[in-house]
Short mmCIF file of C-alpha atoms in Angstrom, two decimals:
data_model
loop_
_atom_site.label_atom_id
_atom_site.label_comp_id
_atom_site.label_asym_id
_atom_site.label_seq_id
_atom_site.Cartn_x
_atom_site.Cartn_y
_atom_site.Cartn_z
CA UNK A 279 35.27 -36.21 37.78
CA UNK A 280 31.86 -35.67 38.45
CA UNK A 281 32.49 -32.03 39.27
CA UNK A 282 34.56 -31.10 36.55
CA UNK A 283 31.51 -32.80 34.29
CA UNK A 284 29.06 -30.60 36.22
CA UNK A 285 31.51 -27.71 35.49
CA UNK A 286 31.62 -27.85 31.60
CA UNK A 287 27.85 -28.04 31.20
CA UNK A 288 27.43 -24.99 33.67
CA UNK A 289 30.06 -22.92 31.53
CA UNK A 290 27.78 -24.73 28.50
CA UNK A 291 24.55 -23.67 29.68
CA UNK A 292 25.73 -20.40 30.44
CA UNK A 293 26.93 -19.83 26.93
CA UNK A 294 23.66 -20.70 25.14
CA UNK A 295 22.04 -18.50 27.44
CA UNK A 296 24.31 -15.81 26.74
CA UNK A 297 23.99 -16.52 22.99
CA UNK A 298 20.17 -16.50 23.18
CA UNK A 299 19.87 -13.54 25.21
CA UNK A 300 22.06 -11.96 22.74
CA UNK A 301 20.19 -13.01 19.94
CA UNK A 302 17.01 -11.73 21.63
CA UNK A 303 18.69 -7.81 21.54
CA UNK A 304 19.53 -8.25 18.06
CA UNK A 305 16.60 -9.37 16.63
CA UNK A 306 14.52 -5.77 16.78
CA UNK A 307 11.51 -6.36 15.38
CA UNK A 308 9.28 -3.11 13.12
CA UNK A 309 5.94 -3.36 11.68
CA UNK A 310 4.51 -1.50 9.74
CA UNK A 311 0.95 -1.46 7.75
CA UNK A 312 0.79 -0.92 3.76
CA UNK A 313 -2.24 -0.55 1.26
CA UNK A 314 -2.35 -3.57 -0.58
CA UNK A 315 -1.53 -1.77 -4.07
CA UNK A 316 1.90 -0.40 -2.49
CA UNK A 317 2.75 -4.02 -1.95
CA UNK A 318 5.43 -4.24 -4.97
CA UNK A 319 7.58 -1.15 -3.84
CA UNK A 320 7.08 -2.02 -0.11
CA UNK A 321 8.59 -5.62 -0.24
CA UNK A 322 11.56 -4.30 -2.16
CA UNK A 323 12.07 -1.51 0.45
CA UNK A 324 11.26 -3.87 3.27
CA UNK A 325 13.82 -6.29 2.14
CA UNK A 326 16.53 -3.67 1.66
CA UNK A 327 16.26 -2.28 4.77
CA UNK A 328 16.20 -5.19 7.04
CA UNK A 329 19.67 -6.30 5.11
CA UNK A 330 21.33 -2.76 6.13
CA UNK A 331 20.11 -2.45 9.66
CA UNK A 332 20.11 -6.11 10.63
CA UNK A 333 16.08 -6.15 11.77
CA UNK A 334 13.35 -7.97 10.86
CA UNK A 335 9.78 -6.39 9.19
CA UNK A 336 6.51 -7.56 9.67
CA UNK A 337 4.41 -5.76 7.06
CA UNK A 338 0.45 -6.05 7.29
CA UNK A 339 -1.16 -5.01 3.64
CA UNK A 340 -5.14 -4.45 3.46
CA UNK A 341 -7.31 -1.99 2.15
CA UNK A 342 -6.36 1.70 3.52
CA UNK A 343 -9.39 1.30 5.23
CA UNK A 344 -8.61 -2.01 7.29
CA UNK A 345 -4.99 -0.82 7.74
CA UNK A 346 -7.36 2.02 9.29
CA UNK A 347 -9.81 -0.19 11.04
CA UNK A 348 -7.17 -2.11 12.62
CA UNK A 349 -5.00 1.38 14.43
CA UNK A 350 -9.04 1.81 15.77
CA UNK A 351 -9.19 -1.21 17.54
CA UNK A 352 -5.91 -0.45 19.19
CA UNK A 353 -3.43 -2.46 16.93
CA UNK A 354 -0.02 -0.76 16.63
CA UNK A 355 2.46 -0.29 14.47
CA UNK A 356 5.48 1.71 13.69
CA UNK A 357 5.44 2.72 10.17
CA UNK A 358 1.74 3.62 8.58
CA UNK A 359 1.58 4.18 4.86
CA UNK A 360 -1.63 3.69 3.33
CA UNK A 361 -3.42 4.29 -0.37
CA UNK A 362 -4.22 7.81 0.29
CA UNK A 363 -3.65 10.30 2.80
CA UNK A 364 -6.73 11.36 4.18
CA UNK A 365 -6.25 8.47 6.27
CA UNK A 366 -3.45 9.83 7.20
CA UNK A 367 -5.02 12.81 8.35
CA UNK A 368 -7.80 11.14 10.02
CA UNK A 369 -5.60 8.95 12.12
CA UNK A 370 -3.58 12.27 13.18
CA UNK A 371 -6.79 13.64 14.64
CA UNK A 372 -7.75 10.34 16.17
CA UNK A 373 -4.13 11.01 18.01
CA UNK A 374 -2.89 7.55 16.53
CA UNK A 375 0.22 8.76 14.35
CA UNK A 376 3.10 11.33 15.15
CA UNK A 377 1.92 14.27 12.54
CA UNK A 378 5.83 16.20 12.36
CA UNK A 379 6.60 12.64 11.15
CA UNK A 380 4.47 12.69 8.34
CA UNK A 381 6.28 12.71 4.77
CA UNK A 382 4.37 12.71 1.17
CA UNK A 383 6.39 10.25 -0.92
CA UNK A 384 4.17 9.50 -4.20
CA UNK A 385 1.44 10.49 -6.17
CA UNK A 386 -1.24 8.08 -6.92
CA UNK A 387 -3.04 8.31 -10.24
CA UNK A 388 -6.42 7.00 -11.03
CA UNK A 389 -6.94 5.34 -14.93
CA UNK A 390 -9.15 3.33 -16.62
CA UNK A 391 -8.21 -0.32 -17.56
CA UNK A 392 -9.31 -2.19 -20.12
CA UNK A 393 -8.18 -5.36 -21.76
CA UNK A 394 -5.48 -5.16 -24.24
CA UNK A 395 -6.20 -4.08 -27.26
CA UNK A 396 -9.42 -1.98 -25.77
CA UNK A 397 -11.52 -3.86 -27.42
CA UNK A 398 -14.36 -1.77 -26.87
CA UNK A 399 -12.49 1.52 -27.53
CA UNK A 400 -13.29 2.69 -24.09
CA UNK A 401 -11.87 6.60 -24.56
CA UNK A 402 -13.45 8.22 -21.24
CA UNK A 403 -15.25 7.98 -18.18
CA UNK A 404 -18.29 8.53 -19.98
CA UNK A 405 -18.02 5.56 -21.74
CA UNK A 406 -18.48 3.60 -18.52
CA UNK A 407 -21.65 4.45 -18.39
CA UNK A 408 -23.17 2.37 -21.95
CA UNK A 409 -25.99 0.26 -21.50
CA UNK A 410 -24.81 -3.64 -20.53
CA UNK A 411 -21.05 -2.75 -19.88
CA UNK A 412 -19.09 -4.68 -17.52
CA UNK A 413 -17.57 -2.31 -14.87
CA UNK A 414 -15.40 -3.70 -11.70
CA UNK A 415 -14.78 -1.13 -9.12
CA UNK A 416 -13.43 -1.20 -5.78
CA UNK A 417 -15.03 -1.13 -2.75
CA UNK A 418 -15.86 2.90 -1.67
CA UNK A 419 -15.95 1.57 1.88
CA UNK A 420 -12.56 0.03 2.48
CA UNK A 421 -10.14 0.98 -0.45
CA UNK A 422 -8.72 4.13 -1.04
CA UNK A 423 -9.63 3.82 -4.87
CA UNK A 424 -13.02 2.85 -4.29
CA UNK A 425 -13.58 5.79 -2.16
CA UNK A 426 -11.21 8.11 -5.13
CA UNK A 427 -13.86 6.03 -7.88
CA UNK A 428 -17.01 6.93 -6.27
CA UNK A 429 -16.43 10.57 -5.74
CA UNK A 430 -14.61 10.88 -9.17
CA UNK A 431 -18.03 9.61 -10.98
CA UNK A 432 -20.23 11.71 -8.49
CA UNK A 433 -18.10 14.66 -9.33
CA UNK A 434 -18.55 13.75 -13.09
CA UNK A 435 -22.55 13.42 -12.40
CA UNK A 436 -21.99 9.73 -14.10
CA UNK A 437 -22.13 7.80 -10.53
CA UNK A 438 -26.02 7.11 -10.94
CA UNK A 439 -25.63 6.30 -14.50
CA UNK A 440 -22.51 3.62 -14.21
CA UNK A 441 -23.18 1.70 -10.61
CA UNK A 442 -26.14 -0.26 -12.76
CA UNK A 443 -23.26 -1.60 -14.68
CA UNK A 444 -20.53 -2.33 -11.74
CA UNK A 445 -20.46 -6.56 -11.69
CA UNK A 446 -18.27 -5.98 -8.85
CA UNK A 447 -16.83 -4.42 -6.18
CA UNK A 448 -13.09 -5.88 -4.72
CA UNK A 449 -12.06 -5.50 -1.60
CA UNK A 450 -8.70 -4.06 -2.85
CA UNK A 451 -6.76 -2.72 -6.26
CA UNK A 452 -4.86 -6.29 -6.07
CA UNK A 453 -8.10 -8.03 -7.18
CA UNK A 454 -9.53 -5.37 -9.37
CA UNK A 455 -6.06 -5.53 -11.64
CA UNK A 456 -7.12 -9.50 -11.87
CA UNK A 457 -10.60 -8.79 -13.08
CA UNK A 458 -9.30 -6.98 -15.94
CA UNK A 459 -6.42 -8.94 -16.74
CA UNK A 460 -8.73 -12.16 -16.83
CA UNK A 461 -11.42 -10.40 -19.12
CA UNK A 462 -13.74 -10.55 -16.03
CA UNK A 463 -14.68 -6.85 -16.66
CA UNK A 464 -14.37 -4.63 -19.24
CA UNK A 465 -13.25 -1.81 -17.54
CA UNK A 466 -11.99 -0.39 -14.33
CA UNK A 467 -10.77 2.37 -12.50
CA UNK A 468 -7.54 1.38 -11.14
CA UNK A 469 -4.14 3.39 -10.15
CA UNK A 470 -1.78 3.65 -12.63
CA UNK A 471 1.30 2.52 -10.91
CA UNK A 472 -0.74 -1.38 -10.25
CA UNK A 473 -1.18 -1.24 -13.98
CA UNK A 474 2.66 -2.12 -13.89
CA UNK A 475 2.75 -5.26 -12.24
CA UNK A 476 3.55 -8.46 -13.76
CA UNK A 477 0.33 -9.63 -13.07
CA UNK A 478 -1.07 -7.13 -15.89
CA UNK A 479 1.53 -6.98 -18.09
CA UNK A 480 0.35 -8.05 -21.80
CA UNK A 481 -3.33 -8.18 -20.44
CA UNK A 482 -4.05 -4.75 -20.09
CA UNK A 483 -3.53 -1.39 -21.35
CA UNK A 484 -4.60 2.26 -19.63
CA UNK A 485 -6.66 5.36 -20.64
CA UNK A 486 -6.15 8.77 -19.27
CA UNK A 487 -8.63 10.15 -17.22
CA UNK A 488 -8.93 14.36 -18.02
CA UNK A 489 -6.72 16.00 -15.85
CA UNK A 490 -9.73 18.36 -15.12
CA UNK A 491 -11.49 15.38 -14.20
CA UNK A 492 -9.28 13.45 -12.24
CA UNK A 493 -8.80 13.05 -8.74
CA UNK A 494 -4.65 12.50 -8.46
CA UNK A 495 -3.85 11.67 -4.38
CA UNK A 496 -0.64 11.58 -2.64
CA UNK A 497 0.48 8.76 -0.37
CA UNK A 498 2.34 9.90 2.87
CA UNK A 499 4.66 7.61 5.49
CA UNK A 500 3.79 8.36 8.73
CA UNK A 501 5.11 7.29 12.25
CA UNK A 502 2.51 5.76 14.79
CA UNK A 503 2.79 7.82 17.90
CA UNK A 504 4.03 4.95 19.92
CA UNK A 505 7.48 4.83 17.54
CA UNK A 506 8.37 8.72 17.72
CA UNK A 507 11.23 7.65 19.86
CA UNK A 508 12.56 4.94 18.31
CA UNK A 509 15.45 5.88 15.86
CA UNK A 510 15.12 2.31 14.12
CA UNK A 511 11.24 3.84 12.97
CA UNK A 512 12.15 6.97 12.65
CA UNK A 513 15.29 5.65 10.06
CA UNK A 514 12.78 3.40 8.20
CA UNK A 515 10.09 6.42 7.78
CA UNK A 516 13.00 8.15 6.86
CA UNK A 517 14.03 5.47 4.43
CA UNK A 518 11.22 4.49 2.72
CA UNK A 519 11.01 8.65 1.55
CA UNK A 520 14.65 9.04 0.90
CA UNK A 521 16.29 9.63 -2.63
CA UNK A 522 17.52 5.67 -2.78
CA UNK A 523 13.69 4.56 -1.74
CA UNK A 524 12.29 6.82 -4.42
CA UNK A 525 14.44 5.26 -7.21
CA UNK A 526 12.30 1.94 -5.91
CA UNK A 527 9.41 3.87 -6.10
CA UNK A 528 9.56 5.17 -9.69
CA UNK A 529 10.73 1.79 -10.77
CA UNK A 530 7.47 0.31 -10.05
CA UNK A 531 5.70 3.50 -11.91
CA UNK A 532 4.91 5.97 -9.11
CA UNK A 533 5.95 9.59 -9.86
CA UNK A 534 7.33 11.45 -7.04
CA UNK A 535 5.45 14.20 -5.38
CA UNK A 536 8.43 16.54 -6.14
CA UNK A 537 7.80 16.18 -9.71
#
């Protein structure tokens, strides 16, 4: 009796073992790090992909520059997509991404915003620049349209004359859209795709920057050189730039780099 007791929870204890080891090769794991103002379009792509390939996503979203930072201090990933793509480039030469992986999705467009309603009837980028206006920018140093802001202004010789009037500087696009939208600033230079997001909608409205002006940037997907061999990463890099990911992509107002 005893035996045959000792018997069944063997055969028991085998089959949980065999279930959890089996659990353990299913459950691939892929991370990948965003810019925070791709967040919309990533989470939908995320979420679709993990339900077709039966894997789980860890996404990390920060400022292009800490998605940056962190690859420098020897963080991995497999998927690395930030806000512009000179950082991109500059983690190619630092040997931290696989460069024939490297595929330009999106454009990104820099606008003004304003509260709805413009209530100031802010038509340029010269108008950021009036005595005792309220200007939020992002931070040059860590996100991508900080750093796209900054030049843009320099280029425009109207940097000196509008960072007297910058209340602010947020860490990423996220926050920036919130200034705005809360009638915490009366303008900003934002992307145009963030502009779309729920968080905005009904709260703020967009002016054109000249296209002789403007400083339009492309985002790429990339894979980090430690992922070149793993078809899961390359599938998901492959994914996130393929005809059914740019249909998410458009939906959340990027315009394809094709167009």
């Amino acid at each position: 009796m005893y035996r045959s007791k000792l018997r069944v929870l063997t055969v028991f204890m085998f089959c949980l073992f065999f279930l959890g080891l089996t659990s353990v090769v299913k459950a691939e794991e892929l991370r990948i790090f965003s810019g925070a103002g791709l967040m919309k379009p990533m989470e939908e792509l995320r979420q679709n992909f993990e339900k077709k390939n039966n894997v789980t996503i860890s996404v990390h979203y920060g400022s292009s520059g800490e998605i940056f930072g962190m690859m420098s201090m020897g963080q991995t990933c497999d998927v690395f997509i930030p806000g512009a793509e000179k950082y991109t480039n500059d983690a190619v030469k630092n040997g931290w991404l696989y460069k024939p992986s490297i595929i330009k999705i999106v454009k990104h467009i820099p606008v003004i915003v304003v509260p709805a309603g413009n209530p100031l009837n802010i038509k340029s980028l010269d108008d950021l620049a009036r005595p005792g206006l309220k200007v939020a920018l992002c931070d040059p140093k860590s996100a991508a349209i900080g750093k796209v802001s900054k030049k843009l202004l320099g280029k425009c010789k109207l940097w000196d004359k509008v960072e007297p009037n910058v209340v602010v500087f947020a860490p990423t696009c996220n926050q920036l859209l919130i200034y705005t939208a809360l009638d915490q600033a009366d303008a900003t230079i934002n992307w145009l795709d963030v502009t779309t997001w729920a968080e905005g909608k009904g709260k703020v409205q967009t002016v054109k920057i000249d296209p002789a002006r403007n400083m339009i940037k492309t985002i790429p997907t990339a894979l980090h050189i430690s992922a070149k061999d793993n078809p899961l990463a390359v599938k998901l890099n492959d994914y996130i730039a393929s005809s059914e990911g740019m249909v998410v992509w458009e939906k959340w107002g990027f315009e394809p780099c094709t167009r």
